[in-house]
JSON list of C-alpha atoms in Angstrom, two decimals:
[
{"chain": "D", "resi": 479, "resn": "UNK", "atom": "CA", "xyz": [20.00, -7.03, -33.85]},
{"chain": "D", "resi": 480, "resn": "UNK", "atom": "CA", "xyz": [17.00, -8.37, -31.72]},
{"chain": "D", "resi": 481, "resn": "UNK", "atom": "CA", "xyz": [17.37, -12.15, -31.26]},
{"chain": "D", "resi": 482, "resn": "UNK", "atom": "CA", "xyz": [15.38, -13.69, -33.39]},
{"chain": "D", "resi": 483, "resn": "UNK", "atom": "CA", "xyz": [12.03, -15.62, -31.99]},
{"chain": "D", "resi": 484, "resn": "UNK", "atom": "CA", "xyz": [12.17, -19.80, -32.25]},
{"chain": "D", "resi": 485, "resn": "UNK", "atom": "CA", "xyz": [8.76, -21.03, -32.73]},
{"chain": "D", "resi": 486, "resn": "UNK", "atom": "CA", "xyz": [7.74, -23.67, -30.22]},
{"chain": "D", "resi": 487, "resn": "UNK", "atom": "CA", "xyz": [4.69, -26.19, -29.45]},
{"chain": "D", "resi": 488, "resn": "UNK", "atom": "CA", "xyz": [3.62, -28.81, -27.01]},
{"chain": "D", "resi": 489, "resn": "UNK", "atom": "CA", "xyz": [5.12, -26.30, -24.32]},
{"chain": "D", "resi": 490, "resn": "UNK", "atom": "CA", "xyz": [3.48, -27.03, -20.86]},
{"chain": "D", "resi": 491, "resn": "UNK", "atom": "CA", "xyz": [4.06, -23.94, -17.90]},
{"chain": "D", "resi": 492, "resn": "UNK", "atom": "CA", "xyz": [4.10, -25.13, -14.66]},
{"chain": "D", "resi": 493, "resn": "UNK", "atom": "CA", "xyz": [4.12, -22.70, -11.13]},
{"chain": "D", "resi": 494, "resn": "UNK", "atom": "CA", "xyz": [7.56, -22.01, -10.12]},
{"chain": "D", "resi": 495, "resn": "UNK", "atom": "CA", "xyz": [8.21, -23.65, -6.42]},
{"chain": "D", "resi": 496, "resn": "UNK", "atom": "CA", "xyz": [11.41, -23.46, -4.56]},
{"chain": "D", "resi": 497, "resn": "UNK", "atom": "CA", "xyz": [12.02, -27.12, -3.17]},
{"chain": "D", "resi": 498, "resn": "UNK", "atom": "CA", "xyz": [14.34, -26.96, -0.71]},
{"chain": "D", "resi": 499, "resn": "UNK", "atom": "CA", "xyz": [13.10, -29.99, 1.60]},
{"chain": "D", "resi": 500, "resn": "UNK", "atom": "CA", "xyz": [14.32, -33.42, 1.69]},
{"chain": "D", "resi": 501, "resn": "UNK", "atom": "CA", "xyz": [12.23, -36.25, 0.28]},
{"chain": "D", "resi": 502, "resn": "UNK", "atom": "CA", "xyz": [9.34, -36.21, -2.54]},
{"chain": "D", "resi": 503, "resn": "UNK", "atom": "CA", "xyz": [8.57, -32.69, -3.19]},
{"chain": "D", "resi": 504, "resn": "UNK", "atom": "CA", "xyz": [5.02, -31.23, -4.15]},
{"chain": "D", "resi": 505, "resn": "UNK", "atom": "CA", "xyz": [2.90, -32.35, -7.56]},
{"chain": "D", "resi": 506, "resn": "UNK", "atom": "CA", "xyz": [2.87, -29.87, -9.32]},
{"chain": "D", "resi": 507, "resn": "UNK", "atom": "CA", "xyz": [0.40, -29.40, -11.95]},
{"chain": "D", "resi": 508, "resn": "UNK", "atom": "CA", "xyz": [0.74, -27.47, -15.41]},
{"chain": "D", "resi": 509, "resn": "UNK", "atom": "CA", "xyz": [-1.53, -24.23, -15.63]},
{"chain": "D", "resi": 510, "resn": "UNK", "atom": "CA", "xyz": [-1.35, -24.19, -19.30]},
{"chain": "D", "resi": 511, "resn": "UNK", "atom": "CA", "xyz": [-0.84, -27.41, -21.52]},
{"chain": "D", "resi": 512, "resn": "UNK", "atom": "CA", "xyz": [0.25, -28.05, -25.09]},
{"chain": "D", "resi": 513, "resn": "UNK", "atom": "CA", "xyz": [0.62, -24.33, -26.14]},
{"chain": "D", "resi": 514, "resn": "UNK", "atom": "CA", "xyz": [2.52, -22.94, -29.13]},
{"chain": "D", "resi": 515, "resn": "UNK", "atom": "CA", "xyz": [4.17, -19.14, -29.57]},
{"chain": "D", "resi": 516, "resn": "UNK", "atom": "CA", "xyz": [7.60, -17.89, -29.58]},
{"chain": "D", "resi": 517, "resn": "UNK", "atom": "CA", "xyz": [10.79, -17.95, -27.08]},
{"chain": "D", "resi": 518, "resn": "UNK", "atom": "CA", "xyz": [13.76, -16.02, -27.20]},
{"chain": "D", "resi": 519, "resn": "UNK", "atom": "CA", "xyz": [16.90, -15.16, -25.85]},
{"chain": "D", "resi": 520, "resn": "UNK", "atom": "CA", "xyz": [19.13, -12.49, -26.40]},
{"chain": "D", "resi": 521, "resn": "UNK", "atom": "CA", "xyz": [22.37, -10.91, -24.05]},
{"chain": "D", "resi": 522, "resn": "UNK", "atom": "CA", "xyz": [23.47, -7.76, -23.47]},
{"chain": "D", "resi": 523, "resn": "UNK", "atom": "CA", "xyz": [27.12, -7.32, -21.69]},
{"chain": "D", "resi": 524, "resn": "UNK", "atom": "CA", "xyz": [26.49, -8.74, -18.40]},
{"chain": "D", "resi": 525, "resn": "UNK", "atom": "CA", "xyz": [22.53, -9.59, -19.09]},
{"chain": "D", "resi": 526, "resn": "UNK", "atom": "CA", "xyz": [20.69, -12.56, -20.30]},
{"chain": "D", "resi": 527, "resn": "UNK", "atom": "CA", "xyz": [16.84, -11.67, -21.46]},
{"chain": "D", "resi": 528, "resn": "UNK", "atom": "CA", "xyz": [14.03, -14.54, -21.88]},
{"chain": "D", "resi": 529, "resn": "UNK", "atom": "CA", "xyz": [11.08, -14.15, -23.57]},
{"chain": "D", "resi": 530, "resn": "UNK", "atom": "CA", "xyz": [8.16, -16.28, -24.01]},
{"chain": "D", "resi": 531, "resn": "UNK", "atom": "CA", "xyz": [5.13, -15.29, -26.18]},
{"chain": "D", "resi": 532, "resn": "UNK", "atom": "CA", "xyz": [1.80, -17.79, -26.32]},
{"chain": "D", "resi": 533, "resn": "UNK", "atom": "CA", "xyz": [-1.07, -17.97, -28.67]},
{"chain": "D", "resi": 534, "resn": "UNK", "atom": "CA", "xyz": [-4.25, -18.27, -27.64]},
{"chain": "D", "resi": 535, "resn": "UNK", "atom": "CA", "xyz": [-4.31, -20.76, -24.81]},
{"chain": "D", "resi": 536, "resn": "UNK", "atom": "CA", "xyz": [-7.07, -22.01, -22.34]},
{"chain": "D", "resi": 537, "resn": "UNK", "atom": "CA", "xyz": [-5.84, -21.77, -18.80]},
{"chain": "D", "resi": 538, "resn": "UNK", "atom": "CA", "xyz": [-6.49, -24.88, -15.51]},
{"chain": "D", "resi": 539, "resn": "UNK", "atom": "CA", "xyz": [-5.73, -21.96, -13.31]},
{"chain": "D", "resi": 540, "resn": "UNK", "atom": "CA", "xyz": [-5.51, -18.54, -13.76]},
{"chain": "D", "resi": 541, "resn": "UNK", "atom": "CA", "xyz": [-2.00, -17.15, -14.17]},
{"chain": "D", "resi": 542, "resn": "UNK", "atom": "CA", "xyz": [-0.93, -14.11, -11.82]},
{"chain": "D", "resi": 543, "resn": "UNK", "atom": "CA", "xyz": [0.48, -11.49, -12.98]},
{"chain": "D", "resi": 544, "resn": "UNK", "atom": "CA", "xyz": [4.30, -11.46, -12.17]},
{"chain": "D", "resi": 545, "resn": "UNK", "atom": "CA", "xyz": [3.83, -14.62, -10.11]},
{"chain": "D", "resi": 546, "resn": "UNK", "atom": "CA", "xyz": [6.99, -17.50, -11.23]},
{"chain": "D", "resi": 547, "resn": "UNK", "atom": "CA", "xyz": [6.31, -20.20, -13.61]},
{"chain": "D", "resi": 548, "resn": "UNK", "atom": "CA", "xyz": [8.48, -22.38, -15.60]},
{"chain": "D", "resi": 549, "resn": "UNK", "atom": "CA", "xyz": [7.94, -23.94, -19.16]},
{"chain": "D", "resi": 550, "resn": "UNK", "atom": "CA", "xyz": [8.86, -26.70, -20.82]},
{"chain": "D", "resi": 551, "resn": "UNK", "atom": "CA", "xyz": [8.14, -27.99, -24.51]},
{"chain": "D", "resi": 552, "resn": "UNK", "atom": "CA", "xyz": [9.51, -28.05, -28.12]},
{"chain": "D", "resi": 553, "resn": "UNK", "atom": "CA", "xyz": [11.32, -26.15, -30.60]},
{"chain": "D", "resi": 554, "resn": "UNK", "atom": "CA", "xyz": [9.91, -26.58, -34.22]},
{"chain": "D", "resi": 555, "resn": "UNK", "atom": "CA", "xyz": [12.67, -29.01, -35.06]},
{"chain": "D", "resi": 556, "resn": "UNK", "atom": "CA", "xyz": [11.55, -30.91, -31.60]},
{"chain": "D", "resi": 557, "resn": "UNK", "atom": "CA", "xyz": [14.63, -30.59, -29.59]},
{"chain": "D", "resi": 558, "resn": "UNK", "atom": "CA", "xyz": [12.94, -30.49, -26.15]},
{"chain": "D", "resi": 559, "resn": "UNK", "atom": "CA", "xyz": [13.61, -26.86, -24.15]},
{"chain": "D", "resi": 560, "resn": "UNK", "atom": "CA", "xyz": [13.54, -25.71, -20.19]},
{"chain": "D", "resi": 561, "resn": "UNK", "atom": "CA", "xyz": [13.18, -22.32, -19.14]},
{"chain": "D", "resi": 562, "resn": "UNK", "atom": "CA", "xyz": [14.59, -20.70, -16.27]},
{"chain": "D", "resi": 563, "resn": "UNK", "atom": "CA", "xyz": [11.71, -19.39, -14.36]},
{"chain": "D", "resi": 564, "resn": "UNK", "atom": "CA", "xyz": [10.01, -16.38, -15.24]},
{"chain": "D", "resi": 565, "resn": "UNK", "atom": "CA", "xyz": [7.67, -13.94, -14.33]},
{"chain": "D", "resi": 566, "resn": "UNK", "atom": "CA", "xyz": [4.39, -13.69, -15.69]},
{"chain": "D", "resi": 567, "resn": "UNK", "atom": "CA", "xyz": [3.96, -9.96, -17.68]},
{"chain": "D", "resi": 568, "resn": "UNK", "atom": "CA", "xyz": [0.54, -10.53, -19.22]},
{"chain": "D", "resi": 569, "resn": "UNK", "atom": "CA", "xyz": [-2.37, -12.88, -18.03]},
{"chain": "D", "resi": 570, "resn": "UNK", "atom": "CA", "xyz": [-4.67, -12.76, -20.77]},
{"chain": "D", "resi": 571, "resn": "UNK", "atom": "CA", "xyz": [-5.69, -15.78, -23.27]},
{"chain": "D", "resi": 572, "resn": "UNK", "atom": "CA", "xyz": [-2.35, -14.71, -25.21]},
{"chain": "D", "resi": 573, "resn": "UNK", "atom": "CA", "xyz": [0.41, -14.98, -22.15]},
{"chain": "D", "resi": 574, "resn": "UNK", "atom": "CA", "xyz": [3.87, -13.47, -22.04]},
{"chain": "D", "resi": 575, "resn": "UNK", "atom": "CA", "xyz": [6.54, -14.26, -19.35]},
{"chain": "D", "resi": 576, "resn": "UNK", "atom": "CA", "xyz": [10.15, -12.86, -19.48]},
{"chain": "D", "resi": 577, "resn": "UNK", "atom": "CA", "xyz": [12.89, -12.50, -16.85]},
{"chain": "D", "resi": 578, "resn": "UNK", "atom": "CA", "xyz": [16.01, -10.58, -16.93]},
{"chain": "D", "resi": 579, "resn": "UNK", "atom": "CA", "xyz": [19.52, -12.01, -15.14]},
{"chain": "D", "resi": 580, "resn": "UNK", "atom": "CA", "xyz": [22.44, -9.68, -14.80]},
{"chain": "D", "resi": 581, "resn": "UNK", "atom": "CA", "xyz": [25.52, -12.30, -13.49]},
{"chain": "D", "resi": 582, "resn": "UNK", "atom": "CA", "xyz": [26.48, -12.07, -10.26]},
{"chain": "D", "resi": 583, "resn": "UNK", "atom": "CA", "xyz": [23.24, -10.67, -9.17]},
{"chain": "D", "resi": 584, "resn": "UNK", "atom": "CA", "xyz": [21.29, -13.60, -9.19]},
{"chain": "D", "resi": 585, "resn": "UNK", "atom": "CA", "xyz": [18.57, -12.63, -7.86]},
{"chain": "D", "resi": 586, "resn": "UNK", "atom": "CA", "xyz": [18.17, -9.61, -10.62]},
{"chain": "D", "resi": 587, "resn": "UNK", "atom": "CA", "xyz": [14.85, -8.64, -11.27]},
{"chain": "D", "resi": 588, "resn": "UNK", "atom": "CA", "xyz": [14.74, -6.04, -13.67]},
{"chain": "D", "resi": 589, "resn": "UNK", "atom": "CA", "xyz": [11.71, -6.89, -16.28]},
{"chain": "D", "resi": 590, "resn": "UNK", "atom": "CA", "xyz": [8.20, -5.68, -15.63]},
{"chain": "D", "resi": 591, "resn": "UNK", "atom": "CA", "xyz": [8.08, -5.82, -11.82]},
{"chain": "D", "resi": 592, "resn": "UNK", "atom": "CA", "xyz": [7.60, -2.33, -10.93]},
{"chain": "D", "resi": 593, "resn": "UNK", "atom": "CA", "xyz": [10.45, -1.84, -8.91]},
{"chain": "D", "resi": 594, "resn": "UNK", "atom": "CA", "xyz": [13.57, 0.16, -9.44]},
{"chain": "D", "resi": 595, "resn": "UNK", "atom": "CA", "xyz": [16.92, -1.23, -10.42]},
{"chain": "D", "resi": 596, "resn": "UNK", "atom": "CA", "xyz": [19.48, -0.01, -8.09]},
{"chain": "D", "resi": 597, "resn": "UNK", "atom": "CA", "xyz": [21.42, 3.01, -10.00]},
{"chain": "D", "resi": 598, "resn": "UNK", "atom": "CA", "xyz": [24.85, 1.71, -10.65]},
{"chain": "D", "resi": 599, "resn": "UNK", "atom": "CA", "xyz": [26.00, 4.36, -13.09]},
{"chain": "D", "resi": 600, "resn": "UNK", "atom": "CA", "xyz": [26.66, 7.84, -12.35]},
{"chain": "D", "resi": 601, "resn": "UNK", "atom": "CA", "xyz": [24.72, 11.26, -14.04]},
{"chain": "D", "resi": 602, "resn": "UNK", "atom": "CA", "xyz": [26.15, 13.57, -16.80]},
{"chain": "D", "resi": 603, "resn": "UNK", "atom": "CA", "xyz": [23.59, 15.74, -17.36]},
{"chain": "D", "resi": 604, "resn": "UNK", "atom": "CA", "xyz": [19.68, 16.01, -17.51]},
{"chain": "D", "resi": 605, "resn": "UNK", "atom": "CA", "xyz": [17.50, 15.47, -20.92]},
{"chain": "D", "resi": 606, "resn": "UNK", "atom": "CA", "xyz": [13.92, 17.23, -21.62]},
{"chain": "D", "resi": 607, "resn": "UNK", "atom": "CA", "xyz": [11.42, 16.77, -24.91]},
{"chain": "D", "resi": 608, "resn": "UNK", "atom": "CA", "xyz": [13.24, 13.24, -24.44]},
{"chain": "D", "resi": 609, "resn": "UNK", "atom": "CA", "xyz": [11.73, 10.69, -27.43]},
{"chain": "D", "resi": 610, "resn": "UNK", "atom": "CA", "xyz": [12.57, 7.29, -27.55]},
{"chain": "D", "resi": 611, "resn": "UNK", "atom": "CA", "xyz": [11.87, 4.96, -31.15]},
{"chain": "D", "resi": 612, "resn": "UNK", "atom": "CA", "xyz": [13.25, 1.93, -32.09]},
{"chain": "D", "resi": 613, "resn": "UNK", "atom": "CA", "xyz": [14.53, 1.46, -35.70]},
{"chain": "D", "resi": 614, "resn": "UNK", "atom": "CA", "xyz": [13.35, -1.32, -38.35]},
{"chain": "D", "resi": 615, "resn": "UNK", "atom": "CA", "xyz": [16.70, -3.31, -39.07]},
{"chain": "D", "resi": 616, "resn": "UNK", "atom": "CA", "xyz": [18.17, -3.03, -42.47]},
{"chain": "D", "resi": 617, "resn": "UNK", "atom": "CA", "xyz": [16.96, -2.91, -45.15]},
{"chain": "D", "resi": 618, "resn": "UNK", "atom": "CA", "xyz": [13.85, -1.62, -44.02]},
{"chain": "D", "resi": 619, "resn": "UNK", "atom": "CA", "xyz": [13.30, 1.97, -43.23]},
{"chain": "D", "resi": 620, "resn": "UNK", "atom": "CA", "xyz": [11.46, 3.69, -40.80]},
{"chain": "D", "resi": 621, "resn": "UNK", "atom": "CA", "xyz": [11.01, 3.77, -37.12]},
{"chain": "D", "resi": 622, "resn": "UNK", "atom": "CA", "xyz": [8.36, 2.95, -34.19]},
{"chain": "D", "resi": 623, "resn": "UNK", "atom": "CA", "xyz": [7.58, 5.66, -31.40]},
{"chain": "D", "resi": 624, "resn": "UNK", "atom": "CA", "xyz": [8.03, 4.19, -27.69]},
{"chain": "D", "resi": 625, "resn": "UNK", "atom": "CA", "xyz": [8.23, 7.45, -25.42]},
{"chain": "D", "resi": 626, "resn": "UNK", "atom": "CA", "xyz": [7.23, 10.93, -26.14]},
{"chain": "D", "resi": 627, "resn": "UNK", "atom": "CA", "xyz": [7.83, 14.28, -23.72]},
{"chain": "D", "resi": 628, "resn": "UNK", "atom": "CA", "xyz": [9.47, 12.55, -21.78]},
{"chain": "D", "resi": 629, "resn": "UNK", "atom": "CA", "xyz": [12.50, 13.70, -19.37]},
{"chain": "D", "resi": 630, "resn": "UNK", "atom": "CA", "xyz": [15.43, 12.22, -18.40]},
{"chain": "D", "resi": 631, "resn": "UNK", "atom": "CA", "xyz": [19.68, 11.64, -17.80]},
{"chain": "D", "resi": 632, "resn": "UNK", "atom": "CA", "xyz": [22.57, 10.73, -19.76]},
{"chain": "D", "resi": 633, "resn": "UNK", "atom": "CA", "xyz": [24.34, 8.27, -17.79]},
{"chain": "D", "resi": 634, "resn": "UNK", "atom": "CA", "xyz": [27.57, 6.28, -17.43]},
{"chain": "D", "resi": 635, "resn": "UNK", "atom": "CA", "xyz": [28.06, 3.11, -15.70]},
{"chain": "D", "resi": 636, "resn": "UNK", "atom": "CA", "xyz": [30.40, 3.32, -12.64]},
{"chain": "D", "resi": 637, "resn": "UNK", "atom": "CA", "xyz": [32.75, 0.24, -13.30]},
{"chain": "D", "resi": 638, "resn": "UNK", "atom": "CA", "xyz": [33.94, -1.91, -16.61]},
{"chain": "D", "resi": 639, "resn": "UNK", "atom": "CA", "xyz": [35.98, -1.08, -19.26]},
{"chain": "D", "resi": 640, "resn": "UNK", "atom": "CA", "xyz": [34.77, -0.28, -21.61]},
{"chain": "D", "resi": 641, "resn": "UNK", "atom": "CA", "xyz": [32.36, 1.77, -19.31]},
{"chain": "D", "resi": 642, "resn": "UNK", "atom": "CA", "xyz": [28.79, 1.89, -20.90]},
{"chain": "D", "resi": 643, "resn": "UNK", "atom": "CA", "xyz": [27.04, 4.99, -21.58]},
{"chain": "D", "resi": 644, "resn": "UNK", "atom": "CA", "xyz": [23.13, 5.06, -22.10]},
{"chain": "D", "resi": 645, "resn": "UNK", "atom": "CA", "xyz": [20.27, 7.24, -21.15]},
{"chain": "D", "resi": 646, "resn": "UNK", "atom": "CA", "xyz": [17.29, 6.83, -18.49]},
{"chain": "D", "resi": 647, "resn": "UNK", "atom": "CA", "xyz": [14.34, 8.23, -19.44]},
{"chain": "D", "resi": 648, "resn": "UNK", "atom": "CA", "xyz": [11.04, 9.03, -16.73]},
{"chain": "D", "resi": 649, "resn": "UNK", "atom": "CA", "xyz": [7.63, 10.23, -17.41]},
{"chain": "D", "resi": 650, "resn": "UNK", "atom": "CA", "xyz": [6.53, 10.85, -20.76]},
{"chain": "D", "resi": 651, "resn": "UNK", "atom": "CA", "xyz": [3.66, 9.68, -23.05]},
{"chain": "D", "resi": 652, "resn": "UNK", "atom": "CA", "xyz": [4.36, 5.77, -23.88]},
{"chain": "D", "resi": 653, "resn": "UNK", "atom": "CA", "xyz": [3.20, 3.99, -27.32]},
{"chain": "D", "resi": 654, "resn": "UNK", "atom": "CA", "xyz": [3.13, 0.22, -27.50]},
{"chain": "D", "resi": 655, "resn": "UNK", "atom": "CA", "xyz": [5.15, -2.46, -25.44]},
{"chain": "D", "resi": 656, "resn": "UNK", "atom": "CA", "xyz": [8.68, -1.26, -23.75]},
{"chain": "D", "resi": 657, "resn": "UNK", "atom": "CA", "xyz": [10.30, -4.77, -23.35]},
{"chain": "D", "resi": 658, "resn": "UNK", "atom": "CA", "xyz": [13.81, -5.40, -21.83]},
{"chain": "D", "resi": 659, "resn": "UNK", "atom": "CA", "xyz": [16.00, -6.53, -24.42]},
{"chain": "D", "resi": 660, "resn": "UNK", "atom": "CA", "xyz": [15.02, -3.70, -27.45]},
{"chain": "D", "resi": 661, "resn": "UNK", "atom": "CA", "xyz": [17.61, -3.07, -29.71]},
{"chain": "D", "resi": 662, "resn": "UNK", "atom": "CA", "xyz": [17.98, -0.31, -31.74]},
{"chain": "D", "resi": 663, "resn": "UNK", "atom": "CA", "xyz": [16.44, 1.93, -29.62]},
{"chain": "D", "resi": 664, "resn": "UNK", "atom": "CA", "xyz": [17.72, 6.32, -30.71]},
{"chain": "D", "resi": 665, "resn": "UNK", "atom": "CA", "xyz": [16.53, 8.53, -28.08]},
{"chain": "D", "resi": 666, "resn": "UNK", "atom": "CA", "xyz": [16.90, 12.31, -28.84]},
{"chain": "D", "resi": 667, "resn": "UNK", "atom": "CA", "xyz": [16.08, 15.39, -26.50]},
{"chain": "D", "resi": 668, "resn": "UNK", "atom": "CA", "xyz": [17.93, 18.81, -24.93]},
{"chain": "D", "resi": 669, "resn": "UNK", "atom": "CA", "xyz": [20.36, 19.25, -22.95]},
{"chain": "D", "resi": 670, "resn": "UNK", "atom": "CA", "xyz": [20.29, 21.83, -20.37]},
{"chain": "D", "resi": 671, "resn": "UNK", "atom": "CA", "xyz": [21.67, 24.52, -23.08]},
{"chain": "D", "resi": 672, "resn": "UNK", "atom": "CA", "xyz": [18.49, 23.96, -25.30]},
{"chain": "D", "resi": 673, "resn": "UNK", "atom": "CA", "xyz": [20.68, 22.26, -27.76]},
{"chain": "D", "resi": 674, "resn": "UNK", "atom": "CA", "xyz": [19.89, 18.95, -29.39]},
{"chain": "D", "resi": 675, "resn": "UNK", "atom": "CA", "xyz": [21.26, 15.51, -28.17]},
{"chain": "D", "resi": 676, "resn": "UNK", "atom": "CA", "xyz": [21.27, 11.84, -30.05]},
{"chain": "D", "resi": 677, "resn": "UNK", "atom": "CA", "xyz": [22.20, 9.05, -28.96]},
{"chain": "D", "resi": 678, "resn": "UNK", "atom": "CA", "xyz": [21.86, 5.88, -30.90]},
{"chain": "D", "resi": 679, "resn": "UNK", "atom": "CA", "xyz": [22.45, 1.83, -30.85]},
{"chain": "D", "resi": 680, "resn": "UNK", "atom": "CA", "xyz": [20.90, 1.37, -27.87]},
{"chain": "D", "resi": 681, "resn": "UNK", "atom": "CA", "xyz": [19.43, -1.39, -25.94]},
{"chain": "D", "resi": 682, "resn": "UNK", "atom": "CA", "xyz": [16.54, -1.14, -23.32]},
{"chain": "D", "resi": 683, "resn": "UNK", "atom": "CA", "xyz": [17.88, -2.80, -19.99]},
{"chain": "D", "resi": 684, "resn": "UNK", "atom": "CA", "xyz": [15.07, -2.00, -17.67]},
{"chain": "D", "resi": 685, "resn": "UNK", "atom": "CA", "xyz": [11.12, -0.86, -18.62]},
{"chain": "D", "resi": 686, "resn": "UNK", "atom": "CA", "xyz": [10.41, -0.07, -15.35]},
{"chain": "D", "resi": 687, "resn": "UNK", "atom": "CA", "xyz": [9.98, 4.07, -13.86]},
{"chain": "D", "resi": 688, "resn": "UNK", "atom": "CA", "xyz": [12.62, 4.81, -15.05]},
{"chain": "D", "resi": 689, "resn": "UNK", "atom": "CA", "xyz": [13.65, 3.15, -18.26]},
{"chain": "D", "resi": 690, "resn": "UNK", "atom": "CA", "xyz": [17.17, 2.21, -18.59]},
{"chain": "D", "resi": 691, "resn": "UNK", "atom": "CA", "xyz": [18.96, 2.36, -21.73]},
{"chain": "D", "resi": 692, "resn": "UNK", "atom": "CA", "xyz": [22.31, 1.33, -22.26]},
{"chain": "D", "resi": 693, "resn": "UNK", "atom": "CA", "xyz": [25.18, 1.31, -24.85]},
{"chain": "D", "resi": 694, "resn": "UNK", "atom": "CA", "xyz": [29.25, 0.51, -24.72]},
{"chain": "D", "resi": 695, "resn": "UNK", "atom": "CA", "xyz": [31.15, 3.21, -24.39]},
{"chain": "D", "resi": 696, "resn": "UNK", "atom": "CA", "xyz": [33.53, 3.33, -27.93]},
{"chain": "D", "resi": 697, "resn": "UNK", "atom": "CA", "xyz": [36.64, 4.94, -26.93]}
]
């Protein structure tokens, strides 16, 4: 399952800078003050995703979009919270930042930046009339459309063991938010002998052109 959203308040985001000098650094003054939403975080294998949702918020300084900013505030119980820093995916009077970080790639950037992540899995064979949905967890029923006519490749990872198999998916006709972090994502198409393939339980890694979906490989 999805991890489940904390609700938060008095949280404060602040533009990420990279001190490396000696001395006092730079003030630094919050862009958004004493907001409330939702912050999650949920792993995958190697991966660590971050999410943070706002409400309705009036902004000091207008937020770029996928600039770095980090928050700090409350959980509903009021244990204070830090972020890591994040990007900023969505500017508007309700703001979203999330960041993906695969270990030992630090510098990872694969959520909502546009860019590709480098393939490190190998191809088994090319999908078309690829559609991706994610499925209501038990015991609800039913199913939201993410991708339609869309193409794409069954893939494999090229080292771990287990090895993890998944599916990455370009083009197509997209409904709603992809996010990083999506579980129970079922993505169905044809192979190249017309016949149809399923594959289930999986998790979005990457958003981006193309999205990356990923599942362990069960021997």
């Amino acid at each position: 399952m999805q991890a489940i959203p904390v609700k938060v308040k008095n949280v404060n985001v602040y533009p990420y800078v990279d001190w490396s000098g000696g001395g006092i650094g730079p003030v630094i003054l919050p862009v958004i003050e004493g907001a409330s939403g939702t912050y999650a975080v949920d792993t995958l294998i190697i991966s660590v995703f971050y999410n943070l949702d706002l409400d309705s918020v009036s902004q000091s300084a207008k937020l770029g979009m996928h600039q770095r900013y980090v928050a700090m505030g409350e959980t509903e119980d009021e244990p204070p919270f830090t972020t890591p820093w994040m990007y900023c995916t969505n500017t508007s009077d309700q703001p979203q930042f999330g960041r993906t970080i695969t270990m030992n790639k630090p510098e990872s950037e694969a959520i909502n930046m546009g860019t590709t992540v480098e393939p490190a899995y190998i191809t088994l064979g090319p999908l078309t009339d690829v559609t991706v949905s994610q499925l209501f967890p038990p015991p609800a029923i039913g199913e939201i459309m993410l991708i339609e006519n869309g193409s794409g490749n069954v893939i494999a990872t090229k080292t771990g063991t287990p090895h993890e198999m998944g599916i990455e998916v370009t083009g197509g006709k997209r409904f709603g938010t992809l996010r990083a972090g999506m579980k129970n994502i079922m993505i169905t198409g044809k192979n190249k002998e017309g016949k149809t393939f399923t594959m289930g339980n999986l998790t979005c890694l990457s958003p981006n052109e193309p999205a990356l979906f990923l599942q362990e490989f069960r021997f």
